[in-house]
CSV table of C-alpha atoms in Angstrom, one decimal:
chain,number,residue,atom,x,y,z
A,14,MET,CA,-56.5,41.8,25.4
A,15,SER,CA,-57.5,45.4,25.1
A,16,LEU,CA,-54.9,48.0,24.3
A,17,LEU,CA,-56.1,50.1,27.3
A,18,GLU,CA,-58.2,48.9,30.3
A,19,ILE,CA,-59.3,51.1,33.1
A,20,THR,CA,-61.0,49.7,36.2
A,21,ASN,CA,-62.8,51.7,39.0
A,22,LEU,CA,-60.7,54.8,38.6
A,23,HIS,CA,-60.9,57.6,41.1
A,24,VAL,CA,-59.3,61.1,40.9
A,25,ARG,CA,-59.9,63.6,43.6
A,26,PHE,CA,-58.5,67.1,44.3
A,27,SER,CA,-58.4,69.0,47.5
A,28,ALA,CA,-60.8,72.0,47.5
A,29,GLY,CA,-59.8,73.3,50.9
A,30,HIS,CA,-61.8,73.5,54.1
A,31,GLY,CA,-61.9,69.7,54.2
A,32,HIS,CA,-63.7,69.4,50.8
A,33,GLU,CA,-62.7,67.1,48.0
A,34,VAL,CA,-63.4,67.5,44.2
A,35,ARG,CA,-64.4,64.1,43.0
A,36,ALA,CA,-63.5,64.7,39.4
A,37,VAL,CA,-63.5,61.0,38.3
A,38,ASN,CA,-65.6,58.7,40.4
A,39,GLY,CA,-65.3,54.9,39.7
A,40,VAL,CA,-64.8,54.9,35.9
A,41,SER,CA,-64.1,51.7,34.0
A,42,LEU,CA,-63.6,51.4,30.3
A,43,ALA,CA,-61.6,49.7,27.6
A,44,VAL,CA,-60.2,50.8,24.2
A,45,GLU,CA,-59.2,48.3,21.6
A,46,ARG,CA,-56.4,48.6,19.1
A,47,GLY,CA,-57.3,50.9,16.2
A,48,GLU,CA,-60.7,51.8,17.9
A,49,SER,CA,-62.0,55.3,18.4
A,50,VAL,CA,-64.0,55.7,21.6
A,51,GLY,CA,-65.9,58.9,22.2
A,52,LEU,CA,-66.3,60.4,25.7
A,53,VAL,CA,-69.1,63.0,25.9
A,54,GLY,CA,-70.7,65.0,28.7
A,55,GLU,CA,-71.2,68.6,29.9
A,56,SER,CA,-68.3,70.8,30.9
A,57,GLY,CA,-67.0,69.9,34.3
A,58,CYS,CA,-68.1,66.3,34.3
A,59,GLY,CA,-64.5,65.0,34.4
A,60,LYS,CA,-63.8,64.2,30.8
A,61,SER,CA,-60.4,66.0,30.5
A,62,THR,CA,-59.4,64.9,34.0
A,63,LEU,CA,-59.9,61.3,32.9
A,64,GLY,CA,-57.8,61.8,29.8
A,65,ASN,CA,-55.0,63.4,31.9
A,66,ALA,CA,-55.2,60.6,34.4
A,67,ILE,CA,-54.7,58.0,31.7
A,68,LEU,CA,-51.5,59.7,30.6
A,69,ARG,CA,-50.4,60.1,34.3
A,70,LEU,CA,-50.6,63.9,34.1
A,71,VAL,CA,-52.7,64.0,37.3
A,72,ARG,CA,-52.5,61.8,40.4
A,73,VAL,CA,-54.9,58.8,40.7
A,74,GLN,CA,-56.2,58.0,44.1
A,75,ALA,CA,-57.7,54.5,43.4
A,76,GLY,CA,-58.3,52.1,40.6
A,77,ALA,CA,-56.2,50.6,37.9
A,78,ILE,CA,-54.9,51.5,34.4
A,79,ARG,CA,-53.4,48.8,32.2
A,80,PHE,CA,-51.9,49.6,28.8
A,81,GLU,CA,-50.6,46.8,26.7
A,82,ASP,CA,-51.1,44.6,29.8
A,83,LYS,CA,-48.8,46.7,31.9
A,84,ASP,CA,-49.8,48.5,35.1
A,85,VAL,CA,-49.5,52.2,34.2
A,86,LEU,CA,-49.7,53.4,37.7
A,87,THR,CA,-46.7,51.5,38.9
A,88,LEU,CA,-44.4,52.2,36.0
A,89,ALA,CA,-40.9,53.2,37.0
A,90,HIS,CA,-39.1,56.1,35.2
A,91,ARG,CA,-37.7,54.2,32.2
A,92,ASP,CA,-41.0,52.3,31.6
A,93,LEU,CA,-43.0,55.4,32.0
A,94,PHE,CA,-40.8,57.0,29.4
A,95,HIS,CA,-41.7,54.2,27.0
A,96,TYR,CA,-45.4,54.5,27.9
A,97,ARG,CA,-45.3,58.1,26.9
A,98,ARG,CA,-43.9,57.2,23.5
A,99,ARG,CA,-46.8,54.9,22.9
A,100,SER,CA,-49.5,57.2,24.2
A,101,GLN,CA,-49.9,60.9,23.4
A,102,MET,CA,-52.4,63.8,23.6
A,103,ILE,CA,-53.9,66.3,21.2
A,104,PHE,CA,-54.8,69.3,23.4
A,105,GLN,CA,-57.9,71.5,23.1
A,106,ASP,CA,-56.2,74.8,22.9
A,107,PRO,CA,-53.9,74.8,19.8
A,108,TYR,CA,-52.2,78.0,20.9
A,109,GLY,CA,-51.9,77.5,24.7
A,110,SER,CA,-50.3,74.1,24.1
A,111,LEU,CA,-47.4,75.5,22.1
A,112,ASN,CA,-44.5,77.4,23.5
A,113,PRO,CA,-44.6,80.9,21.9
A,114,ARG,CA,-40.8,81.2,22.3
A,115,LEU,CA,-40.1,78.1,20.2
A,116,SER,CA,-40.4,77.8,16.5
A,117,VAL,CA,-42.9,75.1,15.6
A,118,GLY,CA,-40.1,73.0,14.2
A,119,ALA,CA,-38.2,73.2,17.5
A,120,ALA,CA,-41.4,72.3,19.4
A,121,ILE,CA,-41.8,69.1,17.5
A,122,GLU,CA,-38.1,68.3,17.5
A,123,GLU,CA,-38.0,68.7,21.3
A,124,CYS,CA,-40.1,65.5,21.6
A,125,LEU,CA,-37.6,63.6,19.6
A,126,ALA,CA,-34.6,65.1,21.5
A,127,VAL,CA,-36.1,64.3,24.9
A,128,HIS,CA,-36.6,60.6,23.9
A,129,ARG,CA,-33.1,60.6,22.2
A,130,LEU,CA,-34.4,59.6,18.8
A,131,GLY,CA,-32.0,60.2,15.9
A,132,ASN,CA,-29.2,62.8,15.5
A,133,ARG,CA,-29.9,66.4,14.8
A,134,ALA,CA,-30.1,66.0,11.0
A,135,GLU,CA,-32.4,63.0,11.3
A,136,ARG,CA,-34.7,64.9,13.7
A,137,LYS,CA,-34.8,67.9,11.3
A,138,ARG,CA,-35.9,65.6,8.5
A,139,ARG,CA,-38.5,63.9,10.7
A,140,VAL,CA,-40.0,67.3,11.6
A,141,ARG,CA,-40.3,68.2,7.9
A,142,ASP,CA,-42.0,64.9,7.2
A,143,LEU,CA,-44.4,65.4,10.1
A,144,LEU,CA,-45.4,68.8,8.9
A,145,GLN,CA,-46.0,67.5,5.4
A,146,THR,CA,-48.1,64.6,6.9
A,147,VAL,CA,-50.5,67.0,8.6
A,148,GLY,CA,-50.8,69.2,5.5
A,149,LEU,CA,-48.4,72.0,6.2
A,150,ASP,CA,-45.4,73.3,4.2
A,151,PRO,CA,-42.2,71.8,5.7
A,152,ASP,CA,-40.6,75.2,5.2
A,153,TYR,CA,-42.9,76.5,8.0
A,154,ALA,CA,-40.7,74.8,10.6
A,155,GLY,CA,-38.9,78.0,11.3
A,156,ARG,CA,-42.0,80.0,12.0
A,157,TYR,CA,-43.5,80.7,15.5
A,158,PRO,CA,-47.0,79.8,16.7
A,159,HIS,CA,-48.4,83.4,16.5
A,160,GLU,CA,-47.8,83.3,12.7
A,161,PHE,CA,-50.4,80.5,12.2
A,162,SER,CA,-54.2,80.3,12.2
A,163,GLY,CA,-56.0,78.2,14.7
A,164,GLY,CA,-56.4,75.3,12.3
A,165,GLN,CA,-52.8,75.4,11.3
A,166,ARG,CA,-51.7,75.4,15.0
A,167,GLN,CA,-53.9,72.4,15.7
A,168,ARG,CA,-52.2,70.6,12.7
A,169,ILE,CA,-48.9,71.4,14.4
A,170,GLY,CA,-50.2,70.0,17.7
A,171,ILE,CA,-51.2,66.8,15.8
A,172,ALA,CA,-47.8,66.6,14.2
A,173,ARG,CA,-46.2,66.8,17.7
A,174,ALA,CA,-48.5,64.1,19.0
A,175,LEU,CA,-47.4,61.8,16.1
A,176,ALA,CA,-43.7,62.5,16.5
A,177,LEU,CA,-43.0,59.4,18.6
A,178,ASN,CA,-45.2,57.1,16.6
A,179,PRO,CA,-47.8,56.4,19.3
A,180,VAL,CA,-50.5,53.7,19.1
A,181,PHE,CA,-52.9,55.5,21.4
A,182,VAL,CA,-53.9,59.2,21.4
A,183,VAL,CA,-56.2,61.1,23.8
A,184,ALA,CA,-57.9,63.8,21.6
A,185,ASP,CA,-59.2,66.3,24.2
A,186,GLU,CA,-61.8,68.4,22.3
A,187,PRO,CA,-59.4,68.9,19.4
A,188,VAL,CA,-61.8,71.1,17.3
A,189,SER,CA,-63.9,72.9,19.9
A,190,ALA,CA,-61.6,76.0,19.8
A,191,LEU,CA,-61.6,76.2,16.0
A,192,ASP,CA,-63.8,78.0,13.5
A,193,VAL,CA,-66.6,75.8,12.1
A,194,SER,CA,-65.1,76.3,8.7
A,195,VAL,CA,-61.9,74.4,9.6
A,196,GLN,CA,-63.3,71.8,12.0
A,197,ALA,CA,-64.2,69.4,9.3
A,198,GLN,CA,-60.7,69.6,7.8
A,199,ILE,CA,-59.1,68.7,11.2
A,200,LEU,CA,-61.6,65.9,11.9
A,201,ASN,CA,-60.9,64.4,8.5
A,202,LEU,CA,-57.1,64.7,9.1
A,203,ILE,CA,-57.5,62.9,12.5
A,204,LYS,CA,-59.6,60.2,10.9
A,205,ASP,CA,-57.2,59.7,7.9
A,206,LEU,CA,-54.3,59.4,10.3
A,207,GLN,CA,-56.1,56.8,12.3
A,208,GLN,CA,-56.7,54.6,9.2
A,209,ALA,CA,-53.1,55.1,7.9
A,210,ARG,CA,-51.4,54.4,11.2
A,211,GLY,CA,-53.8,52.1,13.1
A,212,LEU,CA,-54.2,54.6,15.9
A,213,ALA,CA,-56.6,54.1,18.8
A,214,TYR,CA,-58.3,57.3,20.1
A,215,LEU,CA,-60.1,58.3,23.2
A,216,PHE,CA,-62.0,61.2,21.6
A,217,ILE,CA,-63.2,63.7,24.2
A,218,ALA,CA,-66.0,66.1,23.0
A,219,HIS,CA,-69.2,67.8,23.8
A,220,ASP,CA,-70.5,67.9,20.2
A,221,LEU,CA,-72.5,64.8,19.6
A,222,ALA,CA,-72.4,65.2,15.8
A,223,VAL,CA,-68.6,65.2,15.9
A,224,VAL,CA,-68.6,62.0,18.0
A,225,ARG,CA,-71.1,60.3,15.7
A,226,TYR,CA,-68.8,61.0,12.8
A,227,MET,CA,-65.5,60.1,14.5
A,228,CYS,CA,-66.2,57.2,16.9
A,229,ASP,CA,-67.0,53.5,17.0
A,230,ARG,CA,-68.3,53.5,20.5
A,231,VAL,CA,-69.5,56.3,22.9
A,232,LEU,CA,-69.3,56.7,26.6
A,233,VAL,CA,-71.5,59.3,28.3
A,234,MET,CA,-70.1,60.9,31.4
A,235,TYR,CA,-72.1,62.7,34.2
A,236,ALA,CA,-70.7,64.0,37.5
A,237,GLY,CA,-67.5,62.0,37.2
A,238,ALA,CA,-69.1,58.6,36.2
A,239,ILE,CA,-69.9,56.8,33.1
A,240,VAL,CA,-73.7,56.5,32.9
A,241,GLU,CA,-74.1,54.9,29.4
A,242,ALA,CA,-71.9,53.1,27.0
A,243,ALA,CA,-72.8,51.7,23.6
A,244,GLY,CA,-71.8,51.5,20.0
A,245,VAL,CA,-72.4,54.8,18.2
A,246,ASP,CA,-75.3,53.6,16.1
A,247,ALA,CA,-77.1,52.0,19.1
A,248,LEU,CA,-76.6,55.0,21.3
A,249,PHE,CA,-78.1,57.4,18.8
A,250,ALA,CA,-80.9,55.1,17.8
A,251,CYS,CA,-82.0,54.0,21.2
A,252,PRO,CA,-80.4,56.0,24.2
A,253,ALA,CA,-81.2,54.2,27.4
A,254,HIS,CA,-80.3,56.8,30.1
A,255,PRO,CA,-82.4,59.9,30.5
A,256,TYR,CA,-79.3,62.1,30.5
A,257,THR,CA,-78.2,60.7,27.1
A,258,GLN,CA,-81.8,61.2,25.9
A,259,ALA,CA,-81.7,64.9,27.0
A,260,LEU,CA,-78.3,65.4,25.3
A,261,LEU,CA,-79.6,64.0,22.0
A,262,SER,CA,-82.8,66.0,22.3
A,263,ALA,CA,-80.7,69.1,22.4
A,264,VAL,CA,-78.9,68.4,19.1
A,265,PRO,CA,-80.3,70.7,16.4
A,266,ASP,CA,-82.2,68.7,13.8
A,267,VAL,CA,-84.8,70.6,11.7
A,268,GLU,CA,-86.6,67.6,10.2
A,269,LYS,CA,-86.8,65.8,13.5
A,270,GLY,CA,-88.0,68.9,15.2
A,271,LEU,CA,-90.8,69.4,12.7
A,272,ARG,CA,-91.9,65.8,13.0
A,273,ALA,CA,-91.9,66.0,16.7
A,274,ARG,CA,-93.9,69.2,16.7
A,275,ALA,CA,-96.5,67.7,14.3
A,276,ALA,CA,-96.9,64.8,16.6
A,277,GLY,CA,-97.3,67.0,19.6
A,278,ALA,CA,-94.0,65.9,21.2
A,279,ARG,CA,-91.9,68.2,23.3
A,280,ARG,CA,-88.2,68.7,23.4
A,281,GLU,CA,-86.6,67.3,26.6
A,282,ILE,CA,-85.1,70.3,28.6
A,283,LEU,CA,-83.1,69.5,31.7
A,284,LYS,CA,-84.0,71.5,34.8
A,285,GLY,CA,-82.0,72.1,37.9
A,286,GLU,CA,-78.2,72.5,38.3
A,287,VAL,CA,-75.3,70.2,37.5
A,288,PRO,CA,-74.3,68.7,40.9
A,289,THR,CA,-71.0,70.1,42.3
A,290,VAL,CA,-68.3,67.6,42.4
A,291,THR,CA,-67.6,68.5,46.0
A,292,SER,CA,-71.0,67.3,47.2
A,293,LEU,CA,-72.4,63.8,47.3
A,294,VAL,CA,-75.9,63.2,45.9
A,295,ALA,CA,-77.7,60.3,47.6
A,296,GLY,CA,-78.9,57.7,45.2
A,297,CYS,CA,-78.5,58.3,41.4
A,298,PRO,CA,-76.4,61.5,40.8
A,299,PHE,CA,-78.8,62.5,38.0
A,300,HIS,CA,-82.1,62.2,40.0
A,301,PRO,CA,-82.3,65.9,40.9
A,302,ARG,CA,-82.6,66.8,37.2
A,303,CYS,CA,-84.3,63.6,35.9
A,304,PRO,CA,-87.9,63.9,34.7
A,305,HIS,CA,-88.4,60.2,35.4
A,306,ALA,CA,-87.0,60.1,39.0
A,307,GLN,CA,-88.8,58.1,41.6
A,308,GLU,CA,-88.1,57.3,45.3
A,309,LEU,CA,-85.8,54.4,44.3
A,310,CYS,CA,-83.6,56.8,42.4
A,311,ARG,CA,-83.3,59.1,45.4
A,312,ALA,CA,-82.3,56.3,47.7
A,313,GLN,CA,-80.2,53.8,45.7
A,314,LEU,CA,-77.3,54.2,43.3
A,315,PRO,CA,-78.1,52.2,40.1
A,316,ASP,CA,-75.9,49.4,39.0
A,317,GLU,CA,-74.9,48.8,35.4
A,318,ARG,CA,-77.7,47.3,33.4
A,319,GLU,CA,-77.2,45.7,30.0
A,320,VAL,CA,-79.9,46.8,27.6
A,321,GLY,CA,-78.5,45.4,24.4
A,322,LEU,CA,-75.3,43.7,23.1
A,323,GLY,CA,-72.5,45.9,24.3
A,324,HIS,CA,-75.0,48.6,25.5
A,325,MET,CA,-74.8,49.5,29.2
A,326,SER,CA,-76.8,52.1,31.2
A,327,ARG,CA,-76.6,53.1,34.8
A,328,CYS,CA,-80.4,53.7,35.3
A,329,HIS,CA,-82.9,51.8,37.4
A,330,PHE,CA,-85.3,52.0,34.5
A,331,ALA,CA,-82.8,51.4,31.6
A,332,GLY,CA,-84.6,50.0,28.6
A,333,LYS,CA,-88.0,51.0,29.9
A,334,LEU,CA,-87.8,54.7,29.0
A,335,SER,CA,-88.9,56.0,25.6
A,336,PRO,CA,-86.2,57.7,23.7
A,337,PRO,CA,-86.8,61.4,22.6
């Protein structure tokens, strides 16, 4: 039994004038205990909405979410409270996710107080332990968010996410707002905490190098749907969907670029616009930008195709296209 199982999930928002935003469109996935699953794709593809839906921060229109074999979407108040102890989020913006009027100690302690864990003295000790766990001086508990750097604020956000001892964490682009100089430190902290605590992650990112370092499996999302899923090594070695191939082609790699240039190969550059989530594209959603699109792609939505052990692609020609 997987820790988290999502089946055919749909999230839509009203865009006015009778239009709907199809932010998540039929997503299915599973996360095992202690596993780190990467979720990648362009901005606006629905990654963060999916993460929010898993934690019931946005309304789900259709589909199922099961966590520890319980139906998340039907949980009553007390059971939902317990679910939110077991599952937490690390937010992208380490400043916007903290209340500027609360000291960082109070912000972390608030989680414990809401869930009625320990008395005041025990909560204070827990806050100090958490700050030390994420590499900060426990005496910083009385300071306010504006007194910290971006990397320190993200450490505080991680401490708050750990306060209730969760087993599953949605990490929503946790280093994209940070300077490159501190990104590696935060990534190593997140990885070390996973090993020490047996955490499972849904790691949302747009940086493929980060995903390769952090994750066991990768899901590639386009226009609200998962178009490819594979183990991290298989995905980087042999991407089976043209969108994934284009993403990998865009990753800076000097040696690979020189070899490709010497061989006369060209970098794959996507043309056209990302489809708006308020409009339906007939056939494969990627076909307007796909260099391999044929009439079949314009007429028929591709099914999942298995191209290797644990490797799935939603492309009519999956396994038949040469990787970049």
